[in-house]
Short mmCIF file of C-alpha atoms and ligand atoms in Angstrom, two decimals:
data_model
loop_
_atom_site.label_atom_id
_atom_site.label_comp_id
_atom_site.label_asym_id
_atom_site.label_seq_id
_atom_site.Cartn_x
_atom_site.Cartn_y
_atom_site.Cartn_z
CA MET A 5 96.72 114.57 124.50
CA ARG A 6 94.41 115.01 126.51
CA ASP A 7 93.47 111.21 126.80
CA ARG A 8 96.30 109.35 126.86
CA LYS A 9 99.85 108.77 128.98
CA PRO A 10 103.28 109.41 126.68
CA ALA A 11 105.31 106.34 127.31
CA SER A 12 106.64 108.13 129.97
CA GLU A 13 107.27 111.37 131.89
CA GLN A 14 110.27 111.39 130.92
CA PRO A 15 112.31 115.22 129.48
CA GLY A 16 112.90 115.74 126.16
CA THR A 17 115.82 115.46 124.80
CA THR A 18 117.61 117.20 121.43
CA ALA A 19 119.25 114.18 119.36
CA GLY A 20 122.44 115.78 120.36
CA ASP A 21 121.66 114.38 124.30
CA ARG A 22 119.79 111.03 124.27
CA SER A 23 120.97 109.84 127.65
CA ALA A 24 119.61 108.39 129.94
CA PRO A 25 116.86 111.27 131.46
CA PRO A 26 117.71 112.75 134.93
CA VAL A 27 115.11 111.39 137.62
CA LEU A 28 112.40 114.60 138.30
CA GLU A 29 111.77 114.88 141.85
CA ARG A 30 108.22 116.91 143.18
CA VAL A 31 108.76 120.54 145.53
CA ARG A 32 107.25 122.99 146.34
CA ARG A 33 108.84 125.75 147.81
CA ARG A 34 109.78 130.12 148.05
CA ALA A 35 109.35 130.64 143.86
CA PRO A 36 112.59 132.32 142.46
CA ALA A 37 111.72 136.01 142.76
CA ILE A 38 111.40 135.99 138.77
CA LEU A 39 108.39 134.26 138.64
CA GLY A 40 106.32 136.45 141.05
CA GLY A 41 104.76 136.52 144.46
CA GLY A 42 102.90 133.06 145.76
CA PRO A 43 103.21 129.44 146.25
CA TRP A 44 104.54 127.18 143.82
CA ARG A 45 104.10 123.79 142.78
CA PHE A 46 107.38 122.07 140.53
CA ARG A 47 108.33 119.91 138.99
CA LEU A 48 112.08 119.93 138.34
CA THR A 49 114.77 117.47 137.33
CA PRO A 50 117.04 117.33 140.01
CA ASP A 51 121.20 118.84 138.03
CA VAL A 52 118.49 122.28 137.94
CA ASP A 53 119.67 125.15 140.24
CA LEU A 54 117.35 128.18 140.80
CA PRO A 55 118.62 130.44 142.67
CA GLY A 56 116.02 132.74 144.30
CA ALA A 57 117.43 136.09 143.19
CA VAL A 58 115.95 137.55 141.06
CA THR A 59 119.46 139.00 139.20
CA GLY A 60 120.54 138.21 136.11
CA TRP A 61 117.81 136.86 134.23
CA ARG A 62 118.13 138.27 130.84
CA LEU A 63 114.38 139.11 128.85
CA LEU A 64 114.94 137.20 125.77
CA TYR A 65 111.26 137.24 124.68
CA ASP A 66 108.14 139.80 125.54
CA GLY A 67 105.09 138.07 123.66
CA ALA A 68 100.89 138.82 123.88
CA HIS A 69 100.95 136.43 126.66
CA SER A 70 104.13 135.21 127.98
CA ARG A 71 107.39 136.29 128.40
CA ILE A 72 111.44 134.49 128.31
CA TYR A 73 113.77 134.52 130.41
CA ARG A 74 117.82 133.72 129.90
CA LEU A 75 119.47 133.21 133.03
CA GLU A 76 123.51 132.65 132.15
CA ALA A 77 124.80 131.42 135.48
CA ALA A 78 122.66 128.53 135.63
CA ALA A 79 122.31 127.79 131.52
CA LEU A 80 118.18 127.89 131.99
CA VAL A 81 115.81 129.14 129.80
CA VAL A 82 112.20 129.42 131.52
CA LYS A 83 109.25 131.05 129.42
CA LEU A 84 106.90 132.19 131.87
CA ALA A 85 102.70 132.56 130.75
CA GLU A 86 100.61 133.94 132.14
CA PRO A 87 96.48 132.84 132.08
CA ARG A 88 94.41 133.67 129.21
CA SER A 89 91.61 134.27 131.52
CA ARG A 90 90.78 135.08 134.50
CA PRO A 91 89.30 133.60 136.97
CA ARG A 92 91.66 130.83 135.91
CA ASP A 93 89.77 127.28 134.80
CA ASP A 94 90.86 125.20 137.26
CA LEU A 95 91.64 122.14 134.63
CA ARG A 96 94.14 123.19 132.30
CA LYS A 97 95.10 125.71 134.19
CA TYR A 98 95.86 124.68 137.26
CA VAL A 99 96.06 120.62 136.38
CA MET A 100 97.27 121.29 133.00
CA CYS A 101 98.80 123.98 132.74
CA GLN A 102 100.47 125.52 129.60
CA ALA A 103 104.36 124.69 131.24
CA ARG A 104 102.89 121.23 131.49
CA ARG A 105 101.81 120.71 128.13
CA GLU A 106 104.21 121.57 126.58
CA TYR A 107 106.67 119.51 128.59
CA ARG A 108 105.17 116.60 128.10
CA GLY A 109 104.79 117.67 123.89
CA ALA A 110 108.33 117.31 123.94
CA ALA A 111 108.41 114.40 125.17
CA PHE A 112 106.24 113.19 122.11
CA LEU A 113 107.89 114.90 119.36
CA ASN A 114 111.31 113.79 121.32
CA ALA A 115 110.42 109.42 120.91
CA LEU A 116 108.81 111.01 117.86
CA GLY A 117 112.75 111.56 116.37
CA LEU A 118 111.60 115.69 116.75
CA ASP A 119 114.08 118.16 117.65
CA THR A 120 112.86 120.50 120.72
CA PRO A 121 114.98 122.98 123.33
CA ASP A 122 116.09 120.09 126.18
CA MET A 123 113.59 120.44 128.42
CA ARG A 124 114.14 120.89 132.72
CA GLY A 125 111.14 120.43 134.03
CA TRP A 126 107.82 123.22 134.10
CA ALA A 127 106.16 125.35 136.96
CA VAL A 128 101.77 125.96 137.93
CA SER A 129 101.57 128.58 140.20
CA LEU A 130 98.88 127.80 142.78
CA ALA A 131 97.56 131.41 143.55
CA PRO A 132 94.37 132.22 141.98
CA GLY A 133 95.38 135.67 141.06
CA ALA A 134 99.44 135.53 140.29
CA HIS A 135 100.50 137.26 136.92
CA TYR A 136 101.99 134.05 135.64
CA GLU A 137 100.39 130.84 136.03
CA SER A 138 102.81 128.62 134.90
CA ALA A 139 106.00 128.59 134.38
CA LEU A 140 108.26 125.84 131.66
CA PHE A 141 111.71 125.68 132.39
CA MET A 142 114.70 124.65 129.32
CA ARG A 143 118.31 124.94 128.19
CA PRO A 144 118.99 127.23 125.47
CA LEU A 145 119.06 126.53 122.32
CA PRO A 146 122.77 126.76 120.75
CA PRO A 147 122.41 129.65 117.52
CA PHE A 148 119.09 129.42 115.28
CA VAL A 149 116.53 131.20 112.90
CA SER A 150 113.20 131.41 112.75
CA GLY A 151 111.31 129.27 109.87
CA LEU A 152 109.90 132.56 109.12
CA ARG A 153 113.54 134.90 109.72
CA LEU A 154 115.27 132.02 106.68
CA LEU A 155 112.46 132.17 104.19
CA ARG A 156 112.62 136.22 104.56
CA SER A 157 116.05 136.33 103.94
CA GLU A 158 117.33 132.93 102.79
CA SER A 159 117.27 133.83 98.72
CA ASP A 160 119.83 130.33 97.70
CA ALA A 161 116.65 128.61 96.68
CA ASP A 162 118.67 124.99 97.12
CA ARG A 163 119.28 126.15 100.41
CA ARG A 164 115.30 126.84 100.78
CA ALA A 165 114.25 123.35 98.95
CA ALA A 166 116.28 121.36 101.57
CA PHE A 167 114.47 123.57 105.12
CA LEU A 168 110.86 122.81 103.02
CA ALA A 169 111.70 119.45 102.93
CA ARG A 170 112.98 118.33 105.92
CA LEU A 171 109.78 120.41 107.24
CA ALA A 172 107.40 118.41 105.27
CA SER A 173 109.14 114.86 106.51
CA GLU A 174 109.08 116.00 110.13
CA LEU A 175 105.61 117.62 109.97
CA GLY A 176 104.17 113.91 107.94
CA THR A 177 106.06 112.13 111.14
CA LEU A 178 104.24 114.80 113.90
CA PHE A 179 100.42 114.36 111.73
CA GLY A 180 100.86 110.91 110.24
CA HIS A 181 101.36 109.84 114.40
CA GLY A 182 97.58 111.29 114.96
CA PHE A 183 99.20 114.35 116.44
CA VAL A 184 97.87 118.24 116.03
CA HIS A 185 100.65 120.91 116.34
CA LYS A 186 98.28 123.96 118.21
CA ASP A 187 99.94 126.31 116.48
CA CYS A 188 102.22 124.96 114.34
CA HIS A 189 103.44 128.46 111.90
CA PHE A 190 106.98 129.43 110.77
CA ASP A 191 107.81 131.51 113.83
CA ASN A 192 108.01 128.48 115.90
CA LEU A 193 109.88 126.52 114.49
CA CYS A 194 113.69 126.65 115.05
CA VAL A 195 116.88 126.23 111.59
CA ARG A 196 120.05 125.78 113.38
CA ASP A 197 123.06 126.73 111.42
CA ASP A 198 123.30 122.60 110.34
CA GLY A 199 120.26 122.81 109.34
CA ARG A 200 118.34 120.70 112.23
CA LEU A 201 114.61 121.56 113.05
CA VAL A 202 113.63 122.64 116.56
CA TRP A 203 110.25 122.85 117.53
CA ILE A 204 109.31 125.17 119.94
CA ASP A 205 105.88 125.94 121.22
CA CYS A 206 105.23 122.52 121.97
CA ASP A 207 101.98 121.89 122.73
CA ILE A 208 100.69 119.56 120.56
CA ARG A 209 97.61 117.04 121.13
CA ARG A 210 96.12 113.94 119.91
CA PRO A 211 92.59 114.04 119.45
CA GLY A 212 90.38 111.24 119.23
CA SER A 213 88.93 110.99 116.08
CA ALA A 214 89.88 111.12 112.57
CA ALA A 215 87.47 114.94 111.90
CA ARG A 216 89.24 116.17 114.92
CA ARG A 217 93.22 115.17 113.08
CA ARG A 218 91.45 116.07 109.75
CA GLN A 219 91.18 119.41 110.77
CA GLY A 220 93.47 120.02 112.69
CA LEU A 221 95.17 119.23 109.33
CA ARG A 222 93.96 122.22 107.04
CA ARG A 223 94.44 124.27 110.73
CA ALA A 224 98.19 124.09 110.08
CA LEU A 225 98.21 124.16 106.76
CA ALA A 226 96.23 127.55 106.72
CA LEU A 227 98.62 128.82 109.19
CA LEU A 228 101.28 128.14 107.67
CA ARG A 229 100.74 129.98 104.41
CA ARG A 230 99.14 132.38 105.96
CA THR A 231 102.11 133.70 108.42
CA ALA A 232 104.66 132.84 104.98
CA ARG A 233 102.32 134.23 102.15
CA ASN A 234 104.42 136.73 100.86
CA ASP A 235 108.15 134.90 101.60
CA ILE A 236 107.18 131.22 100.26
CA GLY A 237 106.50 131.11 96.97
CA GLU A 238 103.48 129.39 94.31
CA ARG A 239 105.77 126.47 93.27
CA GLU A 240 107.93 126.22 96.54
CA TRP A 241 104.48 125.53 97.58
CA ARG A 242 102.94 123.34 95.61
CA ILE A 243 106.24 121.02 95.97
CA PHE A 244 106.12 121.46 100.15
CA LYS A 245 102.79 120.10 99.79
CA GLN A 246 102.89 116.99 97.16
CA GLN A 247 106.89 116.35 99.72
CA PHE A 248 104.13 116.08 103.32
CA GLY A 249 101.88 113.61 101.64
CA GLU A 250 104.20 111.64 100.29
CA ALA A 251 105.87 112.23 104.09
CA LEU A 252 102.35 111.05 105.72
CA ALA A 253 101.94 108.05 102.99
CA HIS A 254 104.43 106.44 105.08
CA ALA A 255 103.21 107.06 109.30
CA PRO A 256 100.50 105.28 110.49
CA ASN A 257 97.67 107.37 110.76
CA GLY A 258 98.76 109.31 107.50
CA PRO A 259 97.53 107.98 104.54
CA SER A 260 93.19 108.79 105.75
CA LEU A 261 95.27 112.81 106.11
CA ILE A 262 96.03 112.98 102.27
CA ASP A 263 93.22 113.85 101.12
CA GLU A 264 93.16 117.17 103.29
CA ILE A 265 96.25 118.71 101.59
CA GLN A 266 95.34 120.68 98.28
N1 ATP B 309 115.54 127.32 125.15
C1 ATP B 309 115.42 128.08 124.26
N2 ATP B 309 116.72 129.18 123.99
C2 ATP B 309 116.66 130.41 123.14
N3 ATP B 309 115.02 130.98 122.84
C3 ATP B 309 113.81 130.05 123.61
C4 ATP B 309 114.07 129.14 123.36
N4 ATP B 309 112.86 128.96 123.63
C5 ATP B 309 112.45 130.49 122.84
N5 ATP B 309 113.09 131.33 122.88
C6 ATP B 309 112.60 131.67 121.67
O1 ATP B 309 111.71 133.14 122.37
C7 ATP B 309 110.43 133.11 121.07
C8 ATP B 309 109.16 132.41 121.76
O2 ATP B 309 109.28 131.30 121.90
P1 ATP B 309 108.03 130.24 121.91
O3 ATP B 309 107.30 130.23 120.50
O4 ATP B 309 107.53 129.18 123.19
O5 ATP B 309 106.69 131.54 123.59
P2 ATP B 309 105.31 131.86 122.33
O6 ATP B 309 105.29 132.32 120.89
O7 ATP B 309 105.13 133.26 123.96
O8 ATP B 309 104.70 130.64 123.14
P3 ATP B 309 102.78 131.21 122.94
O9 ATP B 309 102.54 130.99 122.24
O10 ATP B 309 102.65 129.69 123.73
O11 ATP B 309 102.82 131.94 122.90
C9 ATP B 309 110.87 131.88 120.12
O12 ATP B 309 111.33 132.40 119.50
C10 ATP B 309 112.35 131.92 120.36
O13 ATP B 309 113.05 132.91 119.62
MG1 MG B 310 105.72 131.38 118.98
#
């Protein structure tokens, strides 16, 4: 991701809405209270209406390093990321902050035909001691279960197999085009009611070297296996890996990675 520019920096859309993306605007303004104090630099699609008031935001998710809120009135979800280090690292935290990386990552995923939340922009805090360092703005997802939840609760073998086959195919597309997903586990994957997958946590990169692409694939597989170690059978895992390998075989950078899937 560092060394290549996306075909465009236009926002991602879900597969159901691939109309021309709106033009982005750069603005500086007083931040809405939910982001905390200090100046922020925004890059938002013009259709986003950011109210200043703190009321109306509902906490959806309270993670170790991030919080996700939803604002019903504006059909908006914001993911607020805390700094992982203090003092903040200038390049990674101001120039290529988490929200911006995810925003760009979603555009790459969409270009490959993979679904993500409908991204509406990002913002970075300019205050060195700010509680949150970046904010990712997106539209709320339609109803979904996480991939892990599906593996834990779904007993129908055909539905489990359909999910794993779809995942294998999409992973083959992603890795087979030279990308690496930095946090590839079943909880960072949503399964919609119609069975389609939505990739959240879109922090992906495209390493320049084959060795790092191979390492990225090994790590992703290990993480998938570890996070679902009690929830996926040996036979299911074997078939999943076989399907992943078949998907890689059809992608431009895929064949050189196949032997990592053993
Ligand atoms: N656009 C959205 N609409 C509805 N819910 C969402 C949306 N984006 C994220 N969520 C919910 O928030 C949860 C956490 O999201 P995400 O994985 O992006 O955060 P995270 O795990 O804290 O990220 P990171 O690992 O980068 O810190 C998701 O599992 C999902 O339930
Ligand atoms: Mg996550």
